[in-house]
PDB file of C-alpha atoms in Angstrom:
ATOM      1  CA  UNK A   7      66.188  59.276  81.167  1.00  0.00           C
ATOM      2  CA  UNK A   8      67.362  62.880  81.567  1.00  0.00           C
ATOM      3  CA  UNK A   9      67.431  63.772  77.889  1.00  0.00           C
ATOM      4  CA  UNK A  10      67.710  67.331  76.693  1.00  0.00           C
ATOM      5  CA  UNK A  11      67.095  68.220  73.081  1.00  0.00           C
ATOM      6  CA  UNK A  12      67.887  71.331  71.090  1.00  0.00           C
ATOM      7  CA  UNK A  13      66.442  72.590  67.878  1.00  0.00           C
ATOM      8  CA  UNK A  14      67.711  73.371  65.381  1.00  0.00           C
ATOM      9  CA  UNK A  15      71.020  71.546  65.439  1.00  0.00           C
ATOM     10  CA  UNK A  16      72.513  74.058  63.046  1.00  0.00           C
ATOM     11  CA  UNK A  17      71.379  77.270  61.441  1.00  0.00           C
ATOM     12  CA  UNK A  18      72.795  79.661  58.894  1.00  0.00           C
ATOM     13  CA  UNK A  19      71.330  83.131  58.724  1.00  0.00           C
ATOM     14  CA  UNK A  20      72.000  86.516  57.258  1.00  0.00           C
ATOM     15  CA  UNK A  21      73.392  89.330  59.331  1.00  0.00           C
ATOM     16  CA  UNK A  22      70.618  91.350  60.940  1.00  0.00           C
ATOM     17  CA  UNK A  23      68.118  88.553  61.265  1.00  0.00           C
ATOM     18  CA  UNK A  24      66.947  86.918  64.476  1.00  0.00           C
ATOM     19  CA  UNK A  25      67.364  83.271  65.308  1.00  0.00           C
ATOM     20  CA  UNK A  26      65.455  81.268  67.894  1.00  0.00           C
ATOM     21  CA  UNK A  27      66.920  78.172  69.507  1.00  0.00           C
ATOM     22  CA  UNK A  28      64.782  75.796  71.534  1.00  0.00           C
ATOM     23  CA  UNK A  29      65.894  73.697  74.460  1.00  0.00           C
ATOM     24  CA  UNK A  30      63.597  70.974  75.757  1.00  0.00           C
ATOM     25  CA  UNK A  31      63.853  68.568  78.643  1.00  0.00           C
ATOM     26  CA  UNK A  32      62.187  65.475  77.266  1.00  0.00           C
ATOM     27  CA  UNK A  33      61.567  63.312  80.279  1.00  0.00           C
ATOM     28  CA  UNK A  34      61.844  65.572  83.278  1.00  0.00           C
ATOM     29  CA  UNK A  35      60.771  68.992  84.396  1.00  0.00           C
ATOM     30  CA  UNK A  36      63.356  71.717  84.669  1.00  0.00           C
ATOM     31  CA  UNK A  37      62.613  74.895  86.555  1.00  0.00           C
ATOM     32  CA  UNK A  38      66.089  76.050  85.665  1.00  0.00           C
ATOM     33  CA  UNK A  39      67.953  75.753  82.409  1.00  0.00           C
ATOM     34  CA  UNK A  40      71.275  77.201  81.396  1.00  0.00           C
ATOM     35  CA  UNK A  41      72.532  78.639  78.147  1.00  0.00           C
ATOM     36  CA  UNK A  42      76.187  78.438  77.207  1.00  0.00           C
ATOM     37  CA  UNK A  43      78.231  79.641  74.274  1.00  0.00           C
ATOM     38  CA  UNK A  44      81.311  77.867  73.054  1.00  0.00           C
ATOM     39  CA  UNK A  45      83.771  79.196  70.510  1.00  0.00           C
ATOM     40  CA  UNK A  46      85.985  76.778  68.572  1.00  0.00           C
ATOM     41  CA  UNK A  47      88.481  74.950  70.739  1.00  0.00           C
ATOM     42  CA  UNK A  48      87.410  76.885  73.788  1.00  0.00           C
ATOM     43  CA  UNK A  49      85.485  76.086  76.914  1.00  0.00           C
ATOM     44  CA  UNK A  50      81.848  76.720  77.670  1.00  0.00           C
ATOM     45  CA  UNK A  51      80.933  80.184  78.821  1.00  0.00           C
ATOM     46  CA  UNK A  52      77.720  80.536  80.756  1.00  0.00           C
ATOM     47  CA  UNK A  53      75.522  83.185  79.192  1.00  0.00           C
ATOM     48  CA  UNK A  54      72.441  83.095  81.352  1.00  0.00           C
ATOM     49  CA  UNK A  55      70.310  81.117  83.728  1.00  0.00           C
ATOM     50  CA  UNK A  56      66.780  80.607  82.514  1.00  0.00           C
ATOM     51  CA  UNK A  57      64.124  80.426  85.215  1.00  0.00           C
ATOM     52  CA  UNK A  58      60.653  79.105  84.544  1.00  0.00           C
ATOM     53  CA  UNK A  59      58.067  81.817  85.022  1.00  0.00           C
ATOM     54  CA  UNK A  60      60.536  84.587  85.753  1.00  0.00           C
ATOM     55  CA  UNK A  61      63.223  86.656  84.133  1.00  0.00           C
ATOM     56  CA  UNK A  62      66.497  85.108  83.132  1.00  0.00           C
ATOM     57  CA  UNK A  63      69.663  85.935  85.008  1.00  0.00           C
ATOM     58  CA  UNK A  64      72.420  87.042  82.676  1.00  0.00           C
ATOM     59  CA  UNK A  65      76.142  86.737  83.263  1.00  0.00           C
ATOM     60  CA  UNK A  66      78.272  89.820  83.253  1.00  0.00           C
ATOM     61  CA  UNK A  67      78.987  91.050  79.761  1.00  0.00           C
ATOM     62  CA  UNK A  68      76.061  89.276  78.118  1.00  0.00           C
ATOM     63  CA  UNK A  69      73.594  91.655  76.509  1.00  0.00           C
ATOM     64  CA  UNK A  70      70.106  90.766  77.672  1.00  0.00           C
ATOM     65  CA  UNK A  71      68.499  92.711  74.851  1.00  0.00           C
ATOM     66  CA  UNK A  72      70.480  90.796  72.289  1.00  0.00           C
ATOM     67  CA  UNK A  73      70.070  87.328  73.737  1.00  0.00           C
ATOM     68  CA  UNK A  74      66.427  87.016  74.701  1.00  0.00           C
ATOM     69  CA  UNK A  75      65.538  84.091  76.894  1.00  0.00           C
ATOM     70  CA  UNK A  76      62.054  82.804  77.547  1.00  0.00           C
ATOM     71  CA  UNK A  77      61.302  79.887  79.844  1.00  0.00           C
ATOM     72  CA  UNK A  78      57.629  79.448  79.165  1.00  0.00           C
ATOM     73  CA  UNK A  79      57.131  76.004  80.643  1.00  0.00           C
ATOM     74  CA  UNK A  80      58.876  73.446  82.797  1.00  0.00           C
ATOM     75  CA  UNK A  81      60.203  71.672  79.731  1.00  0.00           C
ATOM     76  CA  UNK A  82      61.033  74.464  77.308  1.00  0.00           C
ATOM     77  CA  UNK A  83      63.420  77.377  77.219  1.00  0.00           C
ATOM     78  CA  UNK A  84      64.192  79.433  74.148  1.00  0.00           C
ATOM     79  CA  UNK A  85      67.135  81.635  73.281  1.00  0.00           C
ATOM     80  CA  UNK A  86      66.627  84.237  70.593  1.00  0.00           C
ATOM     81  CA  UNK A  87      69.684  85.879  69.118  1.00  0.00           C
ATOM     82  CA  UNK A  88      68.349  89.196  67.881  1.00  0.00           C
ATOM     83  CA  UNK A  89      69.892  91.119  65.011  1.00  0.00           C
ATOM     84  CA  UNK A  90      72.583  88.505  64.657  1.00  0.00           C
ATOM     85  CA  UNK A  91      76.027  89.499  63.449  1.00  0.00           C
ATOM     86  CA  UNK A  92      78.947  87.358  62.275  1.00  0.00           C
ATOM     87  CA  UNK A  93      80.589  87.636  65.696  1.00  0.00           C
ATOM     88  CA  UNK A  94      77.564  85.841  67.154  1.00  0.00           C
ATOM     89  CA  UNK A  95      78.532  82.747  65.185  1.00  0.00           C
ATOM     90  CA  UNK A  96      79.181  80.103  67.767  1.00  0.00           C
ATOM     91  CA  UNK A  97      78.053  76.825  69.274  1.00  0.00           C
ATOM     92  CA  UNK A  98      75.168  77.367  71.673  1.00  0.00           C
ATOM     93  CA  UNK A  99      74.475  74.670  74.253  1.00  0.00           C
ATOM     94  CA  UNK A 100      71.721  74.441  76.811  1.00  0.00           C
ATOM     95  CA  UNK A 101      71.520  72.327  79.900  1.00  0.00           C
ATOM     96  CA  UNK A 102      68.974  71.460  82.519  1.00  0.00           C
ATOM     97  CA  UNK A 103      70.031  70.852  86.055  1.00  0.00           C
ATOM     98  CA  UNK A 104      69.106  68.511  88.784  1.00  0.00           C
ATOM     99  CA  UNK A 105      69.047  69.543  92.385  1.00  0.00           C
ATOM    100  CA  UNK A 106      71.212  72.557  93.205  1.00  0.00           C
ATOM    101  CA  UNK A 107      74.685  72.142  91.830  1.00  0.00           C
ATOM    102  CA  UNK A 108      74.183  68.541  90.863  1.00  0.00           C
ATOM    103  CA  UNK A 109      74.590  66.900  87.478  1.00  0.00           C
ATOM    104  CA  UNK A 110      73.459  68.930  84.526  1.00  0.00           C
ATOM    105  CA  UNK A 111      72.149  67.312  81.384  1.00  0.00           C
ATOM    106  CA  UNK A 112      73.275  68.936  78.209  1.00  0.00           C
ATOM    107  CA  UNK A 113      71.592  69.306  74.873  1.00  0.00           C
ATOM    108  CA  UNK A 114      73.491  68.389  71.710  1.00  0.00           C
ATOM    109  CA  UNK A 115      74.111  72.028  70.875  1.00  0.00           C
ATOM    110  CA  UNK A 116      73.149  74.385  68.063  1.00  0.00           C
ATOM    111  CA  UNK A 117      75.737  75.636  65.661  1.00  0.00           C
ATOM    112  CA  UNK A 118      74.962  79.150  64.459  1.00  0.00           C
ATOM    113  CA  UNK A 119      76.652  80.696  61.460  1.00  0.00           C
ATOM    114  CA  UNK A 120      75.842  84.298  60.670  1.00  0.00           C
ATOM    115  CA  UNK A 121      76.858  85.424  57.224  1.00  0.00           C
TER     116      UNK A 121
ATOM    117  CA  UNK B  62      84.314  84.066  83.878  1.00  0.00           C
ATOM    118  CA  UNK B  63      86.339  80.901  83.726  1.00  0.00           C
ATOM    119  CA  UNK B  64      87.310  79.624  87.096  1.00  0.00           C
ATOM    120  CA  UNK B  65      89.129  76.459  86.277  1.00  0.00           C
ATOM    121  CA  UNK B  66      92.377  75.831  84.569  1.00  0.00           C
ATOM    122  CA  UNK B  67      93.118  72.437  83.168  1.00  0.00           C
ATOM    123  CA  UNK B  68      96.365  70.917  82.165  1.00  0.00           C
ATOM    124  CA  UNK B  69      97.562  69.748  79.913  1.00  0.00           C
ATOM    125  CA  UNK B  70      95.650  71.634  77.236  1.00  0.00           C
ATOM    126  CA  UNK B  71      96.264  68.727  74.883  1.00  0.00           C
ATOM    127  CA  UNK B  72      97.367  65.159  75.446  1.00  0.00           C
ATOM    128  CA  UNK B  73      98.165  62.391  72.962  1.00  0.00           C
ATOM    129  CA  UNK B  74      98.792  58.864  74.132  1.00  0.00           C
ATOM    130  CA  UNK B  75      98.868  55.361  72.716  1.00  0.00           C
ATOM    131  CA  UNK B  76      95.814  53.192  73.054  1.00  0.00           C
ATOM    132  CA  UNK B  77      96.016  51.151  76.225  1.00  0.00           C
ATOM    133  CA  UNK B  78      97.965  53.743  78.174  1.00  0.00           C
ATOM    134  CA  UNK B  79      96.547  55.731  81.042  1.00  0.00           C
ATOM    135  CA  UNK B  80      95.589  59.383  80.645  1.00  0.00           C
ATOM    136  CA  UNK B  81      95.690  61.884  83.479  1.00  0.00           C
ATOM    137  CA  UNK B  82      94.170  65.344  83.352  1.00  0.00           C
ATOM    138  CA  UNK B  83      94.312  67.964  86.056  1.00  0.00           C
ATOM    139  CA  UNK B  84      91.983  70.757  87.004  1.00  0.00           C
ATOM    140  CA  UNK B  85      92.534  73.670  89.360  1.00  0.00           C
ATOM    141  CA  UNK B  86      89.923  76.066  90.638  1.00  0.00           C
ATOM    142  CA  UNK B  87      89.817  79.193  92.736  1.00  0.00           C
ATOM    143  CA  UNK B  88      86.817  79.345  95.055  1.00  0.00           C
ATOM    144  CA  UNK B  89      85.190  77.026  97.560  1.00  0.00           C
ATOM    145  CA  UNK B  90      83.000  74.454  95.913  1.00  0.00           C
ATOM    146  CA  UNK B  91      80.056  72.238  96.627  1.00  0.00           C
ATOM    147  CA  UNK B  92      81.146  69.644  94.112  1.00  0.00           C
ATOM    148  CA  UNK B  93      83.307  69.167  91.054  1.00  0.00           C
ATOM    149  CA  UNK B  94      82.193  67.392  87.925  1.00  0.00           C
ATOM    150  CA  UNK B  95      83.917  66.040  84.860  1.00  0.00           C
ATOM    151  CA  UNK B  96      82.349  66.088  81.424  1.00  0.00           C
ATOM    152  CA  UNK B  97      83.376  64.763  78.041  1.00  0.00           C
ATOM    153  CA  UNK B  98      82.673  66.448  74.740  1.00  0.00           C
ATOM    154  CA  UNK B  99      83.147  64.788  71.407  1.00  0.00           C
ATOM    155  CA  UNK B 100      83.938  67.175  68.593  1.00  0.00           C
ATOM    156  CA  UNK B 101      80.970  69.381  67.748  1.00  0.00           C
ATOM    157  CA  UNK B 102      78.668  67.678  70.205  1.00  0.00           C
ATOM    158  CA  UNK B 103      77.068  68.336  73.548  1.00  0.00           C
ATOM    159  CA  UNK B 104      78.572  67.356  76.860  1.00  0.00           C
ATOM    160  CA  UNK B 105      78.291  64.019  78.556  1.00  0.00           C
ATOM    161  CA  UNK B 106      78.470  63.837  82.325  1.00  0.00           C
ATOM    162  CA  UNK B 107      81.172  61.458  83.541  1.00  0.00           C
ATOM    163  CA  UNK B 108      81.441  61.739  87.280  1.00  0.00           C
ATOM    164  CA  UNK B 109      80.647  64.042  90.208  1.00  0.00           C
ATOM    165  CA  UNK B 110      82.751  64.267  93.337  1.00  0.00           C
ATOM    166  CA  UNK B 111      81.553  66.190  96.356  1.00  0.00           C
ATOM    167  CA  UNK B 112      83.690  68.507  98.428  1.00  0.00           C
ATOM    168  CA  UNK B 113      83.814  66.034 101.305  1.00  0.00           C
ATOM    169  CA  UNK B 114      85.033  63.203  99.072  1.00  0.00           C
ATOM    170  CA  UNK B 115      88.632  62.589  98.110  1.00  0.00           C
ATOM    171  CA  UNK B 116      88.399  59.897  95.491  1.00  0.00           C
ATOM    172  CA  UNK B 117      85.752  58.341  93.314  1.00  0.00           C
ATOM    173  CA  UNK B 118      85.712  55.586  90.739  1.00  0.00           C
ATOM    174  CA  UNK B 119      83.450  54.818  87.833  1.00  0.00           C
ATOM    175  CA  UNK B 120      84.509  52.045  85.502  1.00  0.00           C
ATOM    176  CA  UNK B 121      87.840  53.055  83.972  1.00  0.00           C
ATOM    177  CA  UNK B 122      87.601  56.521  85.490  1.00  0.00           C
ATOM    178  CA  UNK B 123      89.199  57.619  88.723  1.00  0.00           C
ATOM    179  CA  UNK B 124      88.735  61.126  90.053  1.00  0.00           C
ATOM    180  CA  UNK B 125      90.541  62.688  92.979  1.00  0.00           C
ATOM    181  CA  UNK B 126      89.789  65.928  94.740  1.00  0.00           C
ATOM    182  CA  UNK B 127      92.107  67.926  96.976  1.00  0.00           C
ATOM    183  CA  UNK B 128      90.168  70.851  98.391  1.00  0.00           C
ATOM    184  CA  UNK B 129      93.213  72.179 100.249  1.00  0.00           C
ATOM    185  CA  UNK B 130      94.982  72.607  96.922  1.00  0.00           C
ATOM    186  CA  UNK B 131      91.786  73.380  95.036  1.00  0.00           C
ATOM    187  CA  UNK B 132      92.601  70.769  92.451  1.00  0.00           C
ATOM    188  CA  UNK B 133      91.219  67.619  90.929  1.00  0.00           C
ATOM    189  CA  UNK B 134      92.506  64.962  88.595  1.00  0.00           C
ATOM    190  CA  UNK B 135      90.807  62.621  86.171  1.00  0.00           C
ATOM    191  CA  UNK B 136      92.516  59.351  85.345  1.00  0.00           C
ATOM    192  CA  UNK B 137      91.333  57.225  82.455  1.00  0.00           C
ATOM    193  CA  UNK B 138      92.874  53.780  82.577  1.00  0.00           C
ATOM    194  CA  UNK B 139      93.466  51.460  79.628  1.00  0.00           C
ATOM    195  CA  UNK B 140      92.520  54.149  77.140  1.00  0.00           C
ATOM    196  CA  UNK B 141      90.596  53.354  73.967  1.00  0.00           C
ATOM    197  CA  UNK B 142      90.312  55.174  70.665  1.00  0.00           C
ATOM    198  CA  UNK B 143      86.722  56.039  71.599  1.00  0.00           C
ATOM    199  CA  UNK B 144      88.043  58.061  74.547  1.00  0.00           C
ATOM    200  CA  UNK B 145      89.316  60.674  72.105  1.00  0.00           C
ATOM    201  CA  UNK B 146      87.449  63.842  73.103  1.00  0.00           C
ATOM    202  CA  UNK B 147      87.744  67.034  75.082  1.00  0.00           C
ATOM    203  CA  UNK B 148      87.397  66.730  78.828  1.00  0.00           C
ATOM    204  CA  UNK B 149      86.179  69.544  81.037  1.00  0.00           C
ATOM    205  CA  UNK B 150      85.992  69.945  84.755  1.00  0.00           C
ATOM    206  CA  UNK B 151      83.186  72.046  86.134  1.00  0.00           C
ATOM    207  CA  UNK B 152      82.675  73.347  89.630  1.00  0.00           C
ATOM    208  CA  UNK B 153      79.483  74.059  91.484  1.00  0.00           C
ATOM    209  CA  UNK B 154      80.188  76.796  93.980  1.00  0.00           C
ATOM    210  CA  UNK B 155      78.802  76.972  97.450  1.00  0.00           C
ATOM    211  CA  UNK B 156      75.787  79.288  97.332  1.00  0.00           C
ATOM    212  CA  UNK B 157      76.156  79.366  93.575  1.00  0.00           C
ATOM    213  CA  UNK B 158      72.665  78.048  92.972  1.00  0.00           C
ATOM    214  CA  UNK B 159      72.941  75.480  90.242  1.00  0.00           C
ATOM    215  CA  UNK B 160      75.533  77.259  88.140  1.00  0.00           C
ATOM    216  CA  UNK B 161      78.532  75.374  86.880  1.00  0.00           C
ATOM    217  CA  UNK B 162      81.802  77.042  85.991  1.00  0.00           C
ATOM    218  CA  UNK B 163      83.827  75.189  83.403  1.00  0.00           C
ATOM    219  CA  UNK B 164      87.538  74.774  83.112  1.00  0.00           C
ATOM    220  CA  UNK B 165      89.497  75.353  79.958  1.00  0.00           C
ATOM    221  CA  UNK B 166      89.472  71.714  78.942  1.00  0.00           C
ATOM    222  CA  UNK B 167      91.941  69.062  77.875  1.00  0.00           C
ATOM    223  CA  UNK B 168      91.882  67.711  74.338  1.00  0.00           C
ATOM    224  CA  UNK B 169      92.706  64.029  74.562  1.00  0.00           C
ATOM    225  CA  UNK B 170      93.767  62.055  71.510  1.00  0.00           C
ATOM    226  CA  UNK B 171      94.157  58.305  71.710  1.00  0.00           C
ATOM    227  CA  UNK B 172      96.415  56.933  69.018  1.00  0.00           C
ATOM    228  CA  UNK B 173      95.338  53.452  67.870  1.00  0.00           C
TER     229      UNK B 173
END
């Protein structure tokens, strides 16, 4: 149980295009999901908290107009990187949490390369 | 922002030896968790220790927590080549909702 999937697993796009990444909880409902970004050999940086049925909460320094988050159902959150640039190339990971502050279940990640 | 610092940043040991990683954090926490990440993959939850616990075991893993020093350690005993990965501590703050703040990570290499 507690499986989180992400799609796609990797994507290459041209600069200026938008990319949508999906995060799904496969066998449980998640009112809250989290989006992280990880640069090579670095730790995970929380970008935003995705709340089902309401607006996402973004961390300081994360542009909400650039990283659009939609949590349309209890099992799906999407992250859209709008007008992607090479500096947006990174590993994007989502997670879905249990009860407050408890174990989070992570997706396998999406590697984005912007040319 | 990163709350946790982990040391060492990298650790190489022979298979069969024990590996110890340390994590320090700055604010009061509800719990501390350890995760493993294989190269280019998602994170796997290893163990959670609550703020009122001092030690916890799971298989070959032993975690300690010292809230007075705001530090934790992860011990992997009898290491195996498959333990090669990056290990991260993550803290759940009191009143932090469900957010986790990750440490900088330790890259562990087990030499066969």
